[in-house]
Short mmCIF file of C-alpha atoms and ligand atoms in Angstrom, two decimals:
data_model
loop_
_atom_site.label_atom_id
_atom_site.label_comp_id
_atom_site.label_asym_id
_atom_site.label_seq_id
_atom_site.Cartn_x
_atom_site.Cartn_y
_atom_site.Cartn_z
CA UNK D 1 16.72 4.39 -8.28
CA UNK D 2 13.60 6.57 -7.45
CA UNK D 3 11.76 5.38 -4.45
CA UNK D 4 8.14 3.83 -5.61
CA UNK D 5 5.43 5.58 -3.50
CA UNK D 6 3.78 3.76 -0.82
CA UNK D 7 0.10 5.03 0.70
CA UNK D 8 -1.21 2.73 3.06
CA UNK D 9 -4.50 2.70 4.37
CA UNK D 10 -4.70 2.63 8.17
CA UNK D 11 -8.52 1.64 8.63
CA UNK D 12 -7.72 1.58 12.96
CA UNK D 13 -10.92 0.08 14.54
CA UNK D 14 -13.39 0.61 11.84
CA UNK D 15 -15.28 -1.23 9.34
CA UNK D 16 -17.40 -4.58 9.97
CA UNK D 17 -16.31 -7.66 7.78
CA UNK D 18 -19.26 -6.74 5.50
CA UNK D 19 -18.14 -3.08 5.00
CA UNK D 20 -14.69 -3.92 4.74
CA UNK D 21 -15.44 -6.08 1.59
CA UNK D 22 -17.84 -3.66 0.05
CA UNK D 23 -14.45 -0.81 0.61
CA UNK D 24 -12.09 -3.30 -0.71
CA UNK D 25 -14.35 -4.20 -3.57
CA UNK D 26 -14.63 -0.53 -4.63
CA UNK D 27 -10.96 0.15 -3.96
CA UNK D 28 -10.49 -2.39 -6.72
CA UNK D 29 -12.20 -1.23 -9.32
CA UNK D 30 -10.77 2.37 -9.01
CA UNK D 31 -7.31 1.48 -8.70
CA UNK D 32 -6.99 -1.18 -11.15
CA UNK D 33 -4.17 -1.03 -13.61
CA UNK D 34 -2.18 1.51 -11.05
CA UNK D 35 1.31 0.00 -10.83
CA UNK D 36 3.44 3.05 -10.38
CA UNK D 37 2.30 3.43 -7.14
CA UNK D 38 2.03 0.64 -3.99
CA UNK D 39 -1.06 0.57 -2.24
CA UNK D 40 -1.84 -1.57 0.84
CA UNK D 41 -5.12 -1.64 3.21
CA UNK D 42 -4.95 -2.45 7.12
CA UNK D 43 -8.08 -3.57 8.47
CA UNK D 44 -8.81 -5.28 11.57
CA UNK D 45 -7.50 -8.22 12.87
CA UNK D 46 -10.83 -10.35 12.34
CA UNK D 47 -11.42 -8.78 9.14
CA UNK D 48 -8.29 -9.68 7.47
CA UNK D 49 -8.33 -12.94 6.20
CA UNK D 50 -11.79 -11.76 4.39
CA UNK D 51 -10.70 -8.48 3.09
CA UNK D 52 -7.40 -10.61 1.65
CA UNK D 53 -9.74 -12.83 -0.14
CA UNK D 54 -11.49 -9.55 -2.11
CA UNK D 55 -8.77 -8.10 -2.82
CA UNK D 56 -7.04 -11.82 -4.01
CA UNK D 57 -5.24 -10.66 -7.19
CA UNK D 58 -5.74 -7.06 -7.49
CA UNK D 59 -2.62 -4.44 -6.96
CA UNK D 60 -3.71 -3.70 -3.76
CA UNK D 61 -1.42 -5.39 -0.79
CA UNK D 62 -3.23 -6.32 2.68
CA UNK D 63 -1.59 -5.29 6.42
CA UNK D 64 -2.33 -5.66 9.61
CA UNK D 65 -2.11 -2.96 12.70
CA UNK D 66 -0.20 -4.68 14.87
CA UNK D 67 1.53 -7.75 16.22
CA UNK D 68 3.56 -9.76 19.30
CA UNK D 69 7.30 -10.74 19.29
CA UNK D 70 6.05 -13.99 20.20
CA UNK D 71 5.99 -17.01 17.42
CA UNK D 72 2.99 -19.09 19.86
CA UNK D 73 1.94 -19.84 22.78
CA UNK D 74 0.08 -18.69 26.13
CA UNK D 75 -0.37 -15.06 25.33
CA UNK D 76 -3.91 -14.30 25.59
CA UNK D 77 -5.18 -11.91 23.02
CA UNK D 78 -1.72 -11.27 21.45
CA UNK D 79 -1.55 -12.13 17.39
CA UNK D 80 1.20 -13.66 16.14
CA UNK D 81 3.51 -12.45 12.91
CA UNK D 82 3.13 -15.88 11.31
CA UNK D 83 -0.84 -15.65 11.66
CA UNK D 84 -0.92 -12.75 10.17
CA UNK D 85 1.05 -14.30 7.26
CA UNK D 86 -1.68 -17.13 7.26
CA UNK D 87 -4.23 -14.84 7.18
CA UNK D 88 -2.87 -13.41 4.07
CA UNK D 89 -0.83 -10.18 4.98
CA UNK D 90 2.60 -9.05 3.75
CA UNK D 91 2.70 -5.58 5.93
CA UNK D 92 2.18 -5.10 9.71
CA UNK D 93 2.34 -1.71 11.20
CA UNK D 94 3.89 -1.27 14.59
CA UNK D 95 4.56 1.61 16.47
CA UNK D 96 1.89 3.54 15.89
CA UNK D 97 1.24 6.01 18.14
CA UNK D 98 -2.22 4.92 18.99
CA UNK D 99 -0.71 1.61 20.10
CA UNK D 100 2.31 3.40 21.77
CA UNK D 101 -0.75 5.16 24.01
CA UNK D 102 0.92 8.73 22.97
CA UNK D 103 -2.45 10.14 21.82
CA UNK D 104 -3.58 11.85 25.37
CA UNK D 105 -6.80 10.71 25.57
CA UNK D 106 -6.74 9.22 28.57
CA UNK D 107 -9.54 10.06 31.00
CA UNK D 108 -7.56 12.79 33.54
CA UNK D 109 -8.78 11.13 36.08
CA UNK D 110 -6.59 7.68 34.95
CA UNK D 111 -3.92 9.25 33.67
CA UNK D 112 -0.64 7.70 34.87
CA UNK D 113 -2.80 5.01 36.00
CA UNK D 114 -3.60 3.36 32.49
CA UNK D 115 -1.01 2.99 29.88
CA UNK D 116 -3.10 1.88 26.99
CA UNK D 117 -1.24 -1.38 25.74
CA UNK D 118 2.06 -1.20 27.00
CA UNK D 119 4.36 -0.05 24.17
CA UNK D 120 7.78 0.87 24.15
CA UNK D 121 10.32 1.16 21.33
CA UNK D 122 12.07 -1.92 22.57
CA UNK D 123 8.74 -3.39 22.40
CA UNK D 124 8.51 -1.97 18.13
CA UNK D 125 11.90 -3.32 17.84
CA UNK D 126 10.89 -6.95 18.94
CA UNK D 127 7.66 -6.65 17.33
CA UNK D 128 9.64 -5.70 13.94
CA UNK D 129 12.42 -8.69 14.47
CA UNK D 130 10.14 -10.81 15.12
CA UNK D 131 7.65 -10.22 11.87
CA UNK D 132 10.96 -10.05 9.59
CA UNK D 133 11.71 -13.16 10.77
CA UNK D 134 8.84 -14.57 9.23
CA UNK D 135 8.96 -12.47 5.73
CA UNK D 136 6.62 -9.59 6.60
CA UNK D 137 7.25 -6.48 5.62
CA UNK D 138 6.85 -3.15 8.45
CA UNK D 139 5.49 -0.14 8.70
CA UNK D 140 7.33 1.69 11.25
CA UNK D 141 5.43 4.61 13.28
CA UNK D 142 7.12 7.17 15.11
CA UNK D 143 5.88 10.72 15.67
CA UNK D 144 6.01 13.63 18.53
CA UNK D 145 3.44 14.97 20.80
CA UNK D 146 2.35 18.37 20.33
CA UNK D 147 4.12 18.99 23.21
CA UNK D 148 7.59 17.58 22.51
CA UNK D 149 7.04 19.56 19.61
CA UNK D 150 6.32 23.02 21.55
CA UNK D 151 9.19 22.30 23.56
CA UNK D 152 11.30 21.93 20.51
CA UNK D 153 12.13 18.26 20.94
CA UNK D 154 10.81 17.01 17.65
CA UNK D 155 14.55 15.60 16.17
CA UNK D 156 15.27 14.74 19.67
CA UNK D 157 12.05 12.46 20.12
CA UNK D 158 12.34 11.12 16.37
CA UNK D 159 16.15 10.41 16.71
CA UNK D 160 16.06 8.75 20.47
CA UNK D 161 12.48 6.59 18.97
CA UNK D 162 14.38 5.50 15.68
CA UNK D 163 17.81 4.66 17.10
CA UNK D 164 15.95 1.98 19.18
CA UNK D 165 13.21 1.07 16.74
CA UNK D 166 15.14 0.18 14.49
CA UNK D 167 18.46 -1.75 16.10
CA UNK D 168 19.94 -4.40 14.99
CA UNK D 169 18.09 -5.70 12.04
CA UNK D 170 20.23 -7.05 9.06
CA UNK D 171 20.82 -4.94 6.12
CA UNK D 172 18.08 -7.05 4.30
CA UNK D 173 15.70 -6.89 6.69
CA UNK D 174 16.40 -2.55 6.77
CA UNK D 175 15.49 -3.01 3.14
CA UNK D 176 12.38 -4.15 3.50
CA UNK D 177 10.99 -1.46 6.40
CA UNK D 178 8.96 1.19 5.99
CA UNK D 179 8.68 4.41 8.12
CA UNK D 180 5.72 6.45 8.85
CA UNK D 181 6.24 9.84 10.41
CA UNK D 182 3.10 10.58 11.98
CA UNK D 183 3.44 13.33 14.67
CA UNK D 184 0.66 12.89 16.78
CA UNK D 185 -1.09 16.37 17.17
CA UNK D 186 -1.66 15.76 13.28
CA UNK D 187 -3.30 12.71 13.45
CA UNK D 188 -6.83 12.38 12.82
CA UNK D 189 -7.40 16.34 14.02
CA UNK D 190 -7.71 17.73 10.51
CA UNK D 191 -4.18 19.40 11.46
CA UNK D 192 -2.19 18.36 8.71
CA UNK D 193 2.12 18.98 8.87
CA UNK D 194 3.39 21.46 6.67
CA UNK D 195 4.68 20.00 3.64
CA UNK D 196 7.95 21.67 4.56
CA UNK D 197 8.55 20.61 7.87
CA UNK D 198 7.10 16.60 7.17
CA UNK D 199 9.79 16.54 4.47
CA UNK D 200 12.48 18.22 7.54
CA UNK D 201 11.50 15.86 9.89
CA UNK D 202 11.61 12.76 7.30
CA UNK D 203 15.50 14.05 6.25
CA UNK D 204 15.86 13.62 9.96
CA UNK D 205 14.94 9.92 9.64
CA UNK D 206 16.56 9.33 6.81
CA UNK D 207 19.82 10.39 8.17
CA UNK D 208 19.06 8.13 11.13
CA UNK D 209 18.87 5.29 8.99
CA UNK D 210 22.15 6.51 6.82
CA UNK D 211 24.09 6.42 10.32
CA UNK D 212 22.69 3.35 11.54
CA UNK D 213 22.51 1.19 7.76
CA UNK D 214 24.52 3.25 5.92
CA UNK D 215 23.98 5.20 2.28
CA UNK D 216 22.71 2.90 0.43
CA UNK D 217 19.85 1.49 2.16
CA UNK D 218 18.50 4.89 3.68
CA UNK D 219 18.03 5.98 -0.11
CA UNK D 220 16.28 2.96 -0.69
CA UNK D 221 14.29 3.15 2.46
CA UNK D 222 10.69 4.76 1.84
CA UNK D 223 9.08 7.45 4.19
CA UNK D 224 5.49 7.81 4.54
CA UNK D 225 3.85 10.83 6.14
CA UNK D 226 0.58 10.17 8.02
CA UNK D 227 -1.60 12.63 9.88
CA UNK D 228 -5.02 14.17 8.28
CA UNK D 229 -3.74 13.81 4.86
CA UNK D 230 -6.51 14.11 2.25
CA UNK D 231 -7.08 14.77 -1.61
CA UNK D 232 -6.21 18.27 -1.14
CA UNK D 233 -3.33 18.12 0.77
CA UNK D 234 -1.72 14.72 -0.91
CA UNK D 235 0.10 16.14 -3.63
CA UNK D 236 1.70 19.19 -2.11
CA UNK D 237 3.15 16.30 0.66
CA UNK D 238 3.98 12.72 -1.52
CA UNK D 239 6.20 16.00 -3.82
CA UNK D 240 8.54 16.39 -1.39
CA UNK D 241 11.95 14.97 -1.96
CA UNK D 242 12.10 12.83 1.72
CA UNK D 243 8.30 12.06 1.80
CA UNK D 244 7.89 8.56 -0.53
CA UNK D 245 4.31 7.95 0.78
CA UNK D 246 1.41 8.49 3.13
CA UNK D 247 -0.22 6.30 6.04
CA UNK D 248 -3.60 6.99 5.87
CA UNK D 249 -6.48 6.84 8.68
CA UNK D 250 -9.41 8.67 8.11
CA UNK D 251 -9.10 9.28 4.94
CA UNK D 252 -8.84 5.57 4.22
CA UNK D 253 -12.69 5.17 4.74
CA UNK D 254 -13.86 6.39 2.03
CA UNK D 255 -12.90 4.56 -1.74
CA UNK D 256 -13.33 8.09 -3.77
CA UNK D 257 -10.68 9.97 -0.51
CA UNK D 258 -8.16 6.84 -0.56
CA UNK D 259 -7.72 7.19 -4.39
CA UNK D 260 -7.55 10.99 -4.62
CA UNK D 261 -4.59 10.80 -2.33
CA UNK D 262 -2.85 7.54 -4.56
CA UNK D 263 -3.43 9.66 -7.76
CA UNK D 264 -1.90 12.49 -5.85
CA UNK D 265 1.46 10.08 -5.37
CA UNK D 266 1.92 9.80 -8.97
P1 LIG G 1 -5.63 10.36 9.98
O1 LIG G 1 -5.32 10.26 8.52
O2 LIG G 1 -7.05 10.05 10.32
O3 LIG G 1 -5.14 11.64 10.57
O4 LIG G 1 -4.79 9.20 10.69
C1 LIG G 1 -3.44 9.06 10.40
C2 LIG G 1 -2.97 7.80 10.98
O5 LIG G 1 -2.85 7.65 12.19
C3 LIG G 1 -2.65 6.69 10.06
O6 LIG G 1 -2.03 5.66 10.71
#
């Protein structure tokens, strides 16, 4: 069975409540009667219980950025899967690269000092357990620096992040993740992946996923690109046989940019 696309809008920290609404309200309009294509929006925590009351009943699904492997309790600041299920979500992204800390913009000065929030892949795999476990769906980010890349590590990086991501979840669960493939010196730098090498790298995840779940759930699995996709690069990318979707940031922002990039998924 062909693999529905996916494009997922990654709104990071922007948007107030009242600007989220007015996006989601467009989004609406535009993309109303689309059903050949899934489309989801990820705005900030505080904002998503609002934003999943405009978008109540239309095609487009709400998600959240992140989450703890914790169901309650004395965690100060954490968010819990099952709140974000209250607050109306069925996708969480975690992983992300921006939450791993992999993005380099620490001051130099703090480098090695600050490690932005903490994240490991053990970390994504409890995170992910822990959101299946109360019917969310996942986004799953993984990407390489621009480094790993110049050092030709790419697969390497991919393969060791995915292997532990991704552990141990039941065959059902495997079903219902997603994967982004966002290598990091794409993202939000206007540097998009070639359209070759995304699709490489996602055939690299894929056969991750064939090894780990076997044949039949890694062809059923979908695999988003993300990193400066646009309009004019959307098509070219979502053709590709491995790429089944696109998590987008900056793009995301703008109603008229999000739904050039779902018409070029169709
Ligand atoms: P940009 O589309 O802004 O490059 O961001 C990609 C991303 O990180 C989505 O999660």
């Amino acid at each position: 069975m062909p693999r529905k696309p996916f494009i997922a809008g990654n709104w990071k920290m922007n948007k107030t409540i009242c600007e989220g609404i007015a996006l989601a309200n467009e989004l609406k309009g535009l993309v109303e009667g689309i059903n050949d294509v899934d489309i989801a929006v990820c705005p900030t925590f505080v904002a998503l219980s609002k934003i999943g009351d405009a978008i109540k009943g239309s095609n487009i699904m709400l998600g959240a950025q992140d989450t703890f492997w914790k169901e309650s309790g004395a965690w100060t600041r954490q968010i819990a899967p099952g709140m974000l299920l209250d607050a109306g979500a069925k996708w969480v992204i975690i992983g992300h690269s921006e939450t791993r800390g992999r993005f380099g913009t620490v001051d130099a000065e703090l480098e090695g000092v600050l490690n932005y929030f903490g994240e490991k892949d053990i970390t994504v795999n409890m995170k992910a357990k822990a959101a299946f476990a109360v019917g969310l769906n996942t986004i799953i980010a993984c990407g390489e620096l621009l480094s790993e890349r110049e050092a030709g590590k790419t697969d390497e990086v991919i393969v060791a992040q995915m292997k532990t991501d991704l552990a141990g979840f039941s065959n059902e669960q495997a079903m219902k993740m997603v994967i982004a493939y966002e290598p990091v010196w794409a993202i939000g730098t206007g540097k998009v992946c070639d359209a070759e090498e995304a699709d490489r790298v996602c055939g690299v995840i894929r056969k991750v996923i064939k090894e780990m779940y076997g044949a039949e759930i890694a062809e059923a699995v979908r695999i988003q690109y993300g990193g400066s996709v646009k309009p004019d690069n959307a098509a070219e990318l979502l053709g590709k046989p491995n790429i089944d979707g696109a998590l987008v940031g900056g793009a995301a922002l703008k109603a008229s940019d999000f739904v050039g990039i779902i018409k070029g998924a169709r």
